[in-house]
CSV table of C-alpha atoms in Angstrom, one decimal:
chain,number,residue,atom,x,y,z
A,1,UNK,CA,-14.9,5.7,-2.8
A,2,UNK,CA,-11.2,3.5,-3.6
A,3,UNK,CA,-8.2,6.9,-2.8
A,4,UNK,CA,-6.2,7.6,-6.0
A,5,UNK,CA,-2.9,6.1,-5.3
A,6,UNK,CA,-0.2,8.6,-4.9
A,7,UNK,CA,2.8,7.9,-3.1
A,8,UNK,CA,5.6,10.5,-3.4
A,9,UNK,CA,9.8,10.3,-3.6
A,10,UNK,CA,10.6,9.2,-0.6
A,11,UNK,CA,13.3,12.0,1.2
A,12,UNK,CA,16.7,11.2,1.6
A,13,UNK,CA,18.2,10.3,5.0
A,14,UNK,CA,19.5,14.3,6.1
A,15,UNK,CA,21.4,14.7,9.5
A,16,UNK,CA,19.5,17.8,9.8
A,17,UNK,CA,16.0,18.1,11.5
A,18,UNK,CA,14.6,20.3,9.7
A,19,UNK,CA,15.0,18.3,6.5
A,20,UNK,CA,13.4,15.4,8.0
A,21,UNK,CA,10.5,17.2,9.7
A,22,UNK,CA,6.8,18.2,7.8
A,23,UNK,CA,5.0,20.1,10.4
A,24,UNK,CA,1.3,20.3,8.9
A,25,UNK,CA,-1.4,22.3,11.0
A,26,UNK,CA,-5.3,21.6,11.0
A,27,UNK,CA,-6.8,24.3,9.6
A,28,UNK,CA,-9.8,24.2,11.4
A,29,UNK,CA,-7.8,24.1,14.6
A,30,UNK,CA,-4.8,26.0,14.7
A,31,UNK,CA,-3.3,25.1,18.0
A,32,UNK,CA,-3.8,21.4,16.9
A,33,UNK,CA,-0.3,20.2,15.3
A,34,UNK,CA,0.3,17.3,13.5
A,35,UNK,CA,4.3,16.5,13.2
A,36,UNK,CA,6.0,14.1,10.5
A,37,UNK,CA,9.6,12.9,11.2
A,38,UNK,CA,11.5,10.8,8.4
A,39,UNK,CA,8.2,10.4,6.6
A,40,UNK,CA,6.9,10.4,2.8
A,41,UNK,CA,7.2,14.4,1.3
A,42,UNK,CA,3.4,14.0,-0.1
A,43,UNK,CA,0.6,17.0,0.0
A,44,UNK,CA,-0.7,17.4,3.2
A,45,UNK,CA,-4.3,16.1,1.7
A,46,UNK,CA,-2.9,12.8,0.6
A,47,UNK,CA,-1.2,12.3,3.9
A,48,UNK,CA,-3.2,9.5,5.3
A,49,UNK,CA,-2.8,10.7,9.0
A,50,UNK,CA,-3.8,13.8,8.0
A,51,UNK,CA,-6.6,12.8,6.5
A,52,UNK,CA,-7.9,10.3,9.2
A,53,UNK,CA,-7.5,12.1,11.9
A,54,UNK,CA,-9.4,14.7,10.1
A,55,UNK,CA,-12.0,12.4,9.7
A,56,UNK,CA,-12.5,11.6,12.6
A,57,UNK,CA,-12.9,15.3,14.9
A,58,UNK,CA,-14.4,13.4,17.6
A,59,UNK,CA,-10.8,11.9,18.4
A,60,UNK,CA,-9.6,15.4,18.7
A,61,UNK,CA,-12.2,17.4,20.4
A,62,UNK,CA,-11.9,15.1,23.3
A,63,UNK,CA,-8.1,16.7,23.6
A,64,UNK,CA,-7.8,19.5,22.1
A,65,UNK,CA,-4.2,20.3,23.0
A,66,UNK,CA,-2.4,17.0,22.1
A,67,UNK,CA,0.2,16.7,19.5
A,68,UNK,CA,0.7,14.1,17.6
A,69,UNK,CA,3.9,12.9,16.3
A,70,UNK,CA,4.4,10.4,13.1
A,71,UNK,CA,7.4,8.6,12.4
A,72,UNK,CA,8.8,6.3,9.6
A,73,UNK,CA,11.8,4.6,8.3
A,74,UNK,CA,13.2,7.5,6.2
A,75,UNK,CA,16.0,9.0,8.1
A,76,UNK,CA,17.6,9.2,11.8
A,77,UNK,CA,15.6,7.3,14.4
A,78,UNK,CA,17.7,9.2,16.9
A,79,UNK,CA,15.2,12.5,15.9
A,80,UNK,CA,12.6,11.0,18.2
A,81,UNK,CA,14.8,11.7,21.2
A,82,UNK,CA,14.5,15.8,20.2
A,83,UNK,CA,11.0,15.9,19.4
A,84,UNK,CA,8.2,16.9,22.4
A,85,UNK,CA,5.3,15.5,20.6
A,86,UNK,CA,2.3,14.0,23.6
A,87,UNK,CA,1.6,11.1,21.0
A,88,UNK,CA,4.0,9.0,19.3
A,89,UNK,CA,3.3,7.0,16.4
A,90,UNK,CA,5.9,4.7,14.2
A,91,UNK,CA,4.4,3.9,10.7
A,92,UNK,CA,6.7,1.4,8.0
A,93,UNK,CA,5.2,0.6,4.6
A,94,UNK,CA,8.8,-0.7,4.0
A,95,UNK,CA,10.0,-4.6,4.4
A,96,UNK,CA,12.2,-3.9,7.6
A,97,UNK,CA,14.4,-7.1,6.8
A,98,UNK,CA,16.4,-5.0,4.1
A,99,UNK,CA,19.5,-3.6,4.6
A,100,UNK,CA,18.7,0.0,4.1
A,101,UNK,CA,16.2,-0.4,6.8
A,102,UNK,CA,17.8,-2.8,9.6
A,103,UNK,CA,17.8,0.0,12.0
A,104,UNK,CA,14.0,-0.1,11.9
A,105,UNK,CA,13.5,-3.8,12.5
A,106,UNK,CA,12.3,-3.3,16.0
A,107,UNK,CA,9.7,-1.4,14.6
A,108,UNK,CA,10.5,1.5,17.2
A,109,UNK,CA,9.2,-0.7,19.5
A,110,UNK,CA,12.3,-0.3,21.9
A,111,UNK,CA,11.8,3.4,22.2
A,112,UNK,CA,9.8,4.1,25.2
A,113,UNK,CA,8.6,7.0,23.5
A,114,UNK,CA,6.7,5.1,20.9
A,115,UNK,CA,3.0,4.7,21.9
A,116,UNK,CA,2.2,2.4,19.1
A,117,UNK,CA,3.6,0.9,16.0
A,118,UNK,CA,1.8,0.1,13.0
A,119,UNK,CA,3.7,-2.3,9.9
A,120,UNK,CA,2.7,-4.9,7.5
A,121,UNK,CA,4.5,-7.9,10.0
A,122,UNK,CA,2.2,-10.8,11.6
A,123,UNK,CA,3.5,-10.6,15.6
A,124,UNK,CA,1.7,-9.7,18.5
A,125,UNK,CA,2.5,-6.4,21.0
A,126,UNK,CA,0.5,-4.6,23.2
A,127,UNK,CA,1.9,-1.3,21.2
A,128,UNK,CA,1.5,-2.6,17.1
A,129,UNK,CA,-1.2,-3.5,15.0
A,130,UNK,CA,-0.7,-5.0,11.8
A,131,UNK,CA,-1.4,-2.1,9.0
A,132,UNK,CA,-0.1,-3.1,5.6
A,133,UNK,CA,0.4,-0.1,3.3
A,134,UNK,CA,-2.9,-0.8,0.9
A,135,UNK,CA,-4.6,-0.3,3.9
A,136,UNK,CA,-3.5,3.1,3.9
A,137,UNK,CA,-3.9,3.8,0.1
A,138,UNK,CA,-7.2,1.9,-0.2
A,139,UNK,CA,-9.2,2.8,2.6
A,140,UNK,CA,-10.2,6.0,5.2
A,141,UNK,CA,-13.3,6.2,6.9
A,142,UNK,CA,-14.7,3.0,8.8
A,143,UNK,CA,-17.9,3.3,7.2
A,144,UNK,CA,-16.9,3.4,3.6
A,145,UNK,CA,-15.1,0.3,4.4
A,146,UNK,CA,-18.5,-2.2,3.3
A,147,UNK,CA,-18.9,0.2,0.2
A,148,UNK,CA,-14.8,0.0,-1.2
A,149,UNK,CA,-14.7,-3.7,-0.2
A,150,UNK,CA,-17.5,-4.3,-3.0
A,151,UNK,CA,-16.0,-2.4,-5.1
A,152,UNK,CA,-12.7,-4.8,-4.8
A,153,UNK,CA,-14.4,-7.1,-5.1
A,154,UNK,CA,-16.2,-7.1,-8.1
A,155,UNK,CA,-14.1,-4.5,-10.1
A,156,UNK,CA,-15.2,-3.2,-13.3
A,157,UNK,CA,-13.7,-5.8,-16.4
A,158,UNK,CA,-15.5,-3.4,-19.3
A,159,UNK,CA,-13.2,-1.9,-21.6
A,160,UNK,CA,-10.0,-4.1,-21.8
A,161,UNK,CA,-8.1,-3.6,-25.4
A,162,UNK,CA,-4.6,-4.9,-24.6
A,163,UNK,CA,-3.1,-7.4,-23.1
A,164,UNK,CA,-0.7,-6.9,-20.1
A,165,UNK,CA,1.8,-4.2,-18.4
A,166,UNK,CA,4.2,-3.8,-16.4
A,167,UNK,CA,4.9,-0.3,-14.3
A,168,UNK,CA,7.8,0.2,-13.2
A,169,UNK,CA,10.4,2.2,-12.5
A,170,UNK,CA,13.5,-0.6,-12.5
A,171,UNK,CA,14.1,-4.0,-13.1
A,172,UNK,CA,16.7,-4.9,-10.2
A,173,UNK,CA,17.0,-8.9,-9.7
A,174,UNK,CA,15.9,-9.5,-12.9
A,175,UNK,CA,12.1,-10.6,-11.9
A,176,UNK,CA,10.4,-7.9,-13.8
A,177,UNK,CA,12.5,-8.8,-16.8
A,178,UNK,CA,12.3,-12.4,-16.4
A,179,UNK,CA,8.2,-12.5,-16.5
A,180,UNK,CA,7.8,-9.7,-19.1
A,181,UNK,CA,10.6,-12.2,-21.7
A,182,UNK,CA,8.8,-15.1,-20.5
A,183,UNK,CA,5.3,-13.5,-21.7
A,184,UNK,CA,6.3,-12.0,-25.2
A,185,UNK,CA,5.6,-14.6,-27.0
A,186,UNK,CA,2.0,-14.5,-26.0
A,187,UNK,CA,1.3,-10.7,-26.8
A,188,UNK,CA,2.7,-7.3,-26.3
A,189,UNK,CA,3.4,-6.5,-22.6
A,190,UNK,CA,3.4,-2.6,-22.4
A,191,UNK,CA,6.3,-1.3,-20.5
A,192,UNK,CA,5.2,2.8,-19.6
A,193,UNK,CA,7.6,3.9,-16.9
A,194,UNK,CA,11.8,3.9,-16.7
A,195,UNK,CA,12.2,-0.3,-16.7
A,196,UNK,CA,11.8,-1.7,-20.5
A,197,UNK,CA,10.4,1.6,-22.1
A,198,UNK,CA,8.0,1.0,-25.1
A,199,UNK,CA,4.9,2.7,-24.3
A,200,UNK,CA,4.3,6.3,-24.1
A,201,UNK,CA,0.8,6.8,-23.6
A,202,UNK,CA,0.8,6.2,-19.7
A,203,UNK,CA,2.1,10.1,-19.2
A,204,UNK,CA,0.7,11.6,-23.3
A,205,UNK,CA,-2.9,10.1,-22.6
A,206,UNK,CA,-3.4,9.6,-19.5
A,207,UNK,CA,-1.5,12.5,-17.5
A,208,UNK,CA,0.7,9.9,-15.3
A,209,UNK,CA,-2.7,8.4,-13.8
A,210,UNK,CA,-1.5,4.7,-13.4
A,211,UNK,CA,-5.1,3.7,-12.4
A,212,UNK,CA,-6.7,5.2,-15.7
A,213,UNK,CA,-4.1,3.6,-17.6
A,214,UNK,CA,-4.8,0.0,-15.8
A,215,UNK,CA,-8.3,-0.1,-16.7
A,216,UNK,CA,-7.3,-0.8,-19.9
A,217,UNK,CA,-5.6,-4.2,-19.6
A,218,UNK,CA,-6.3,-8.0,-19.1
A,219,UNK,CA,-3.1,-8.6,-17.4
A,220,UNK,CA,-1.0,-6.7,-14.6
A,221,UNK,CA,2.5,-7.9,-14.2
A,222,UNK,CA,3.1,-6.6,-10.4
A,223,UNK,CA,5.8,-8.6,-8.2
A,224,UNK,CA,6.9,-7.2,-4.9
A,225,UNK,CA,10.5,-5.4,-4.6
A,226,UNK,CA,11.2,-8.4,-2.1
A,227,UNK,CA,10.2,-11.2,-0.3
A,228,UNK,CA,8.3,-11.1,3.6
A,229,UNK,CA,5.7,-13.0,4.6
A,230,UNK,CA,2.8,-10.7,4.9
A,231,UNK,CA,4.6,-7.9,2.4
A,232,UNK,CA,1.5,-6.7,0.6
A,233,UNK,CA,1.8,-3.0,-1.0
A,234,UNK,CA,-0.5,-1.4,-2.7
A,235,UNK,CA,0.5,-2.7,-6.3
A,236,UNK,CA,-1.6,-6.0,-5.8
A,237,UNK,CA,-4.4,-4.0,-4.4
A,238,UNK,CA,-4.2,-1.3,-7.5
A,239,UNK,CA,-4.5,-4.5,-10.1
A,240,UNK,CA,-7.4,-5.7,-9.0
A,241,UNK,CA,-9.2,-2.5,-8.0
A,242,UNK,CA,-8.9,-1.5,-12.1
A,243,UNK,CA,-10.3,-5.6,-12.7
A,244,UNK,CA,-6.9,-6.6,-14.0
A,245,UNK,CA,-5.3,-10.2,-13.0
A,246,UNK,CA,-2.2,-9.6,-11.4
A,247,UNK,CA,0.6,-11.6,-12.3
A,248,UNK,CA,2.3,-11.7,-8.7
A,249,UNK,CA,4.9,-12.5,-6.3
A,250,UNK,CA,5.1,-11.5,-2.8
A,251,UNK,CA,4.5,-12.6,0.9
A,252,UNK,CA,5.6,-16.1,-0.2
A,253,UNK,CA,2.7,-16.4,-3.1
A,254,UNK,CA,0.7,-15.9,0.2
A,255,UNK,CA,-1.2,-12.5,0.1
A,256,UNK,CA,-3.0,-11.1,2.7
A,257,UNK,CA,-5.6,-14.5,3.1
A,258,UNK,CA,-7.8,-13.1,5.0
A,259,UNK,CA,-8.6,-10.8,2.5
A,260,UNK,CA,-7.9,-12.1,-1.3
A,261,UNK,CA,-9.1,-14.7,-3.1
A,262,UNK,CA,-6.0,-16.5,-3.6
A,263,UNK,CA,-7.4,-18.3,-7.1
A,264,UNK,CA,-8.1,-14.4,-8.6
A,265,UNK,CA,-4.7,-14.4,-9.1
A,266,UNK,CA,-1.7,-15.7,-10.8
A,267,UNK,CA,1.6,-16.2,-9.4
A,268,UNK,CA,5.0,-16.6,-10.5
A,269,UNK,CA,7.8,-18.4,-8.9
A,270,UNK,CA,11.1,-17.0,-9.4
A,271,UNK,CA,12.9,-20.4,-8.8
A,272,UNK,CA,10.3,-22.4,-10.1
A,273,UNK,CA,9.2,-23.9,-14.1
A,274,UNK,CA,6.8,-21.2,-14.8
A,275,UNK,CA,5.7,-22.7,-18.0
A,276,UNK,CA,2.3,-24.0,-17.5
A,277,UNK,CA,1.8,-20.8,-16.2
A,278,UNK,CA,3.3,-19.1,-18.8
A,279,UNK,CA,0.8,-21.8,-21.1
A,280,UNK,CA,-2.5,-20.8,-18.5
A,281,UNK,CA,-2.0,-17.2,-19.1
A,282,UNK,CA,-2.2,-18.0,-23.2
A,283,UNK,CA,-5.1,-19.7,-22.8
A,284,UNK,CA,-6.9,-16.7,-21.2
A,285,UNK,CA,-5.7,-14.7,-23.6
A,286,UNK,CA,-6.9,-17.0,-26.5
A,287,UNK,CA,-10.3,-17.7,-24.8
A,288,UNK,CA,-12.7,-14.5,-24.6
A,289,UNK,CA,-14.8,-16.9,-22.4
A,290,UNK,CA,-12.3,-18.0,-20.4
A,291,UNK,CA,-11.1,-15.0,-19.7
A,292,UNK,CA,-14.1,-13.9,-19.1
A,293,UNK,CA,-15.4,-16.5,-16.5
A,294,UNK,CA,-11.9,-15.6,-14.8
A,295,UNK,CA,-12.0,-12.0,-14.7
A,296,UNK,CA,-16.0,-12.6,-12.9
A,297,UNK,CA,-14.2,-14.5,-10.1
A,298,UNK,CA,-14.9,-12.2,-6.6
A,299,UNK,CA,-11.7,-10.9,-5.9
A,300,UNK,CA,-11.8,-10.1,-1.7
A,301,UNK,CA,-13.2,-13.5,0.2
A,302,UNK,CA,-16.7,-12.8,1.9
A,303,UNK,CA,-14.5,-12.0,5.5
A,304,UNK,CA,-12.2,-9.1,4.4
A,305,UNK,CA,-14.4,-6.5,4.7
A,306,UNK,CA,-15.0,-7.4,8.8
A,307,UNK,CA,-11.4,-8.2,9.2
A,308,UNK,CA,-10.5,-4.4,7.3
A,309,UNK,CA,-13.2,-2.9,9.5
A,310,UNK,CA,-11.5,-4.3,12.8
A,311,UNK,CA,-8.2,-2.8,12.0
A,312,UNK,CA,-9.4,0.7,11.5
A,313,UNK,CA,-11.5,-0.1,14.6
A,314,UNK,CA,-8.3,-1.3,16.8
A,315,UNK,CA,-6.5,2.1,15.6
A,316,UNK,CA,-9.4,4.5,16.7
A,317,UNK,CA,-9.4,2.4,20.2
A,318,UNK,CA,-6.2,2.9,20.5
A,319,UNK,CA,-5.7,6.5,19.7
A,320,UNK,CA,-8.8,7.3,21.7
A,321,UNK,CA,-7.2,5.3,24.7
A,322,UNK,CA,-3.8,7.2,24.1
A,323,UNK,CA,-5.9,10.4,24.0
A,324,UNK,CA,-7.5,9.5,27.3
A,325,UNK,CA,-4.3,8.3,29.2
A,326,UNK,CA,-2.7,12.1,28.9
């Protein structure tokens, strides 16, 4: 079942270890502690690693006293030297080349305390697995991968009675504004967030459920906040999951070549001439038959299932080995 996207506010960097720590006890085994440092503050049931380990009881039963420490980028990286956990895992969903996260540019791999690192970048390292955060959001159990891929490959396209949406909290850099402005002569673009707010239905009709809100739209404007090869967030997959046509920029406009059908995405060029792109969007909007043909394309390539499944198998195998090595 596709997981509902729900990412809490990022915790602000502080100097206090207590402020950077979220400690969770697995309820079915009280001596099994999982600790999160500099991580996202979310309800325990929404945290990927909590759900991941709970769904793989065999990983825990093999060593019932093991302690896991999970680290991310929202705080001082030296906190790892103040902790005492058996297995330490770093995960970032952020573009580490952005100044806010420069200190984590090495994915924490220069620390001999890190046992495994996960991120979106493509590189080879014995302790690194590429794990972009859309996998975190949409996938959990290996046995569900094919079912979820099938839902993403051919999402429901019924009930679309609105043109385009742009759900965003800001317009930094001007890219979202340029896309919205370019499309305003085609049809009405709905903006239910703080950016260009002109629609209150997300909050009042859909209880702030972005997925349910997007289901009514033919297009979703969903560019990334920054550009880096492999940096593909949940935004693109949210649009795909509800049958929207993504209007996208990110990952040098080559997002997830091992997973996504590039022909089912409309790419925007921030530094280029998008006249032909706007014309094509207008043609789709004006022609129900062209629109239907475009929407009916498979969103995932045939090899996507195996690529995603292999990623989860790598993570499981690595965790099993780390536990055995204790």
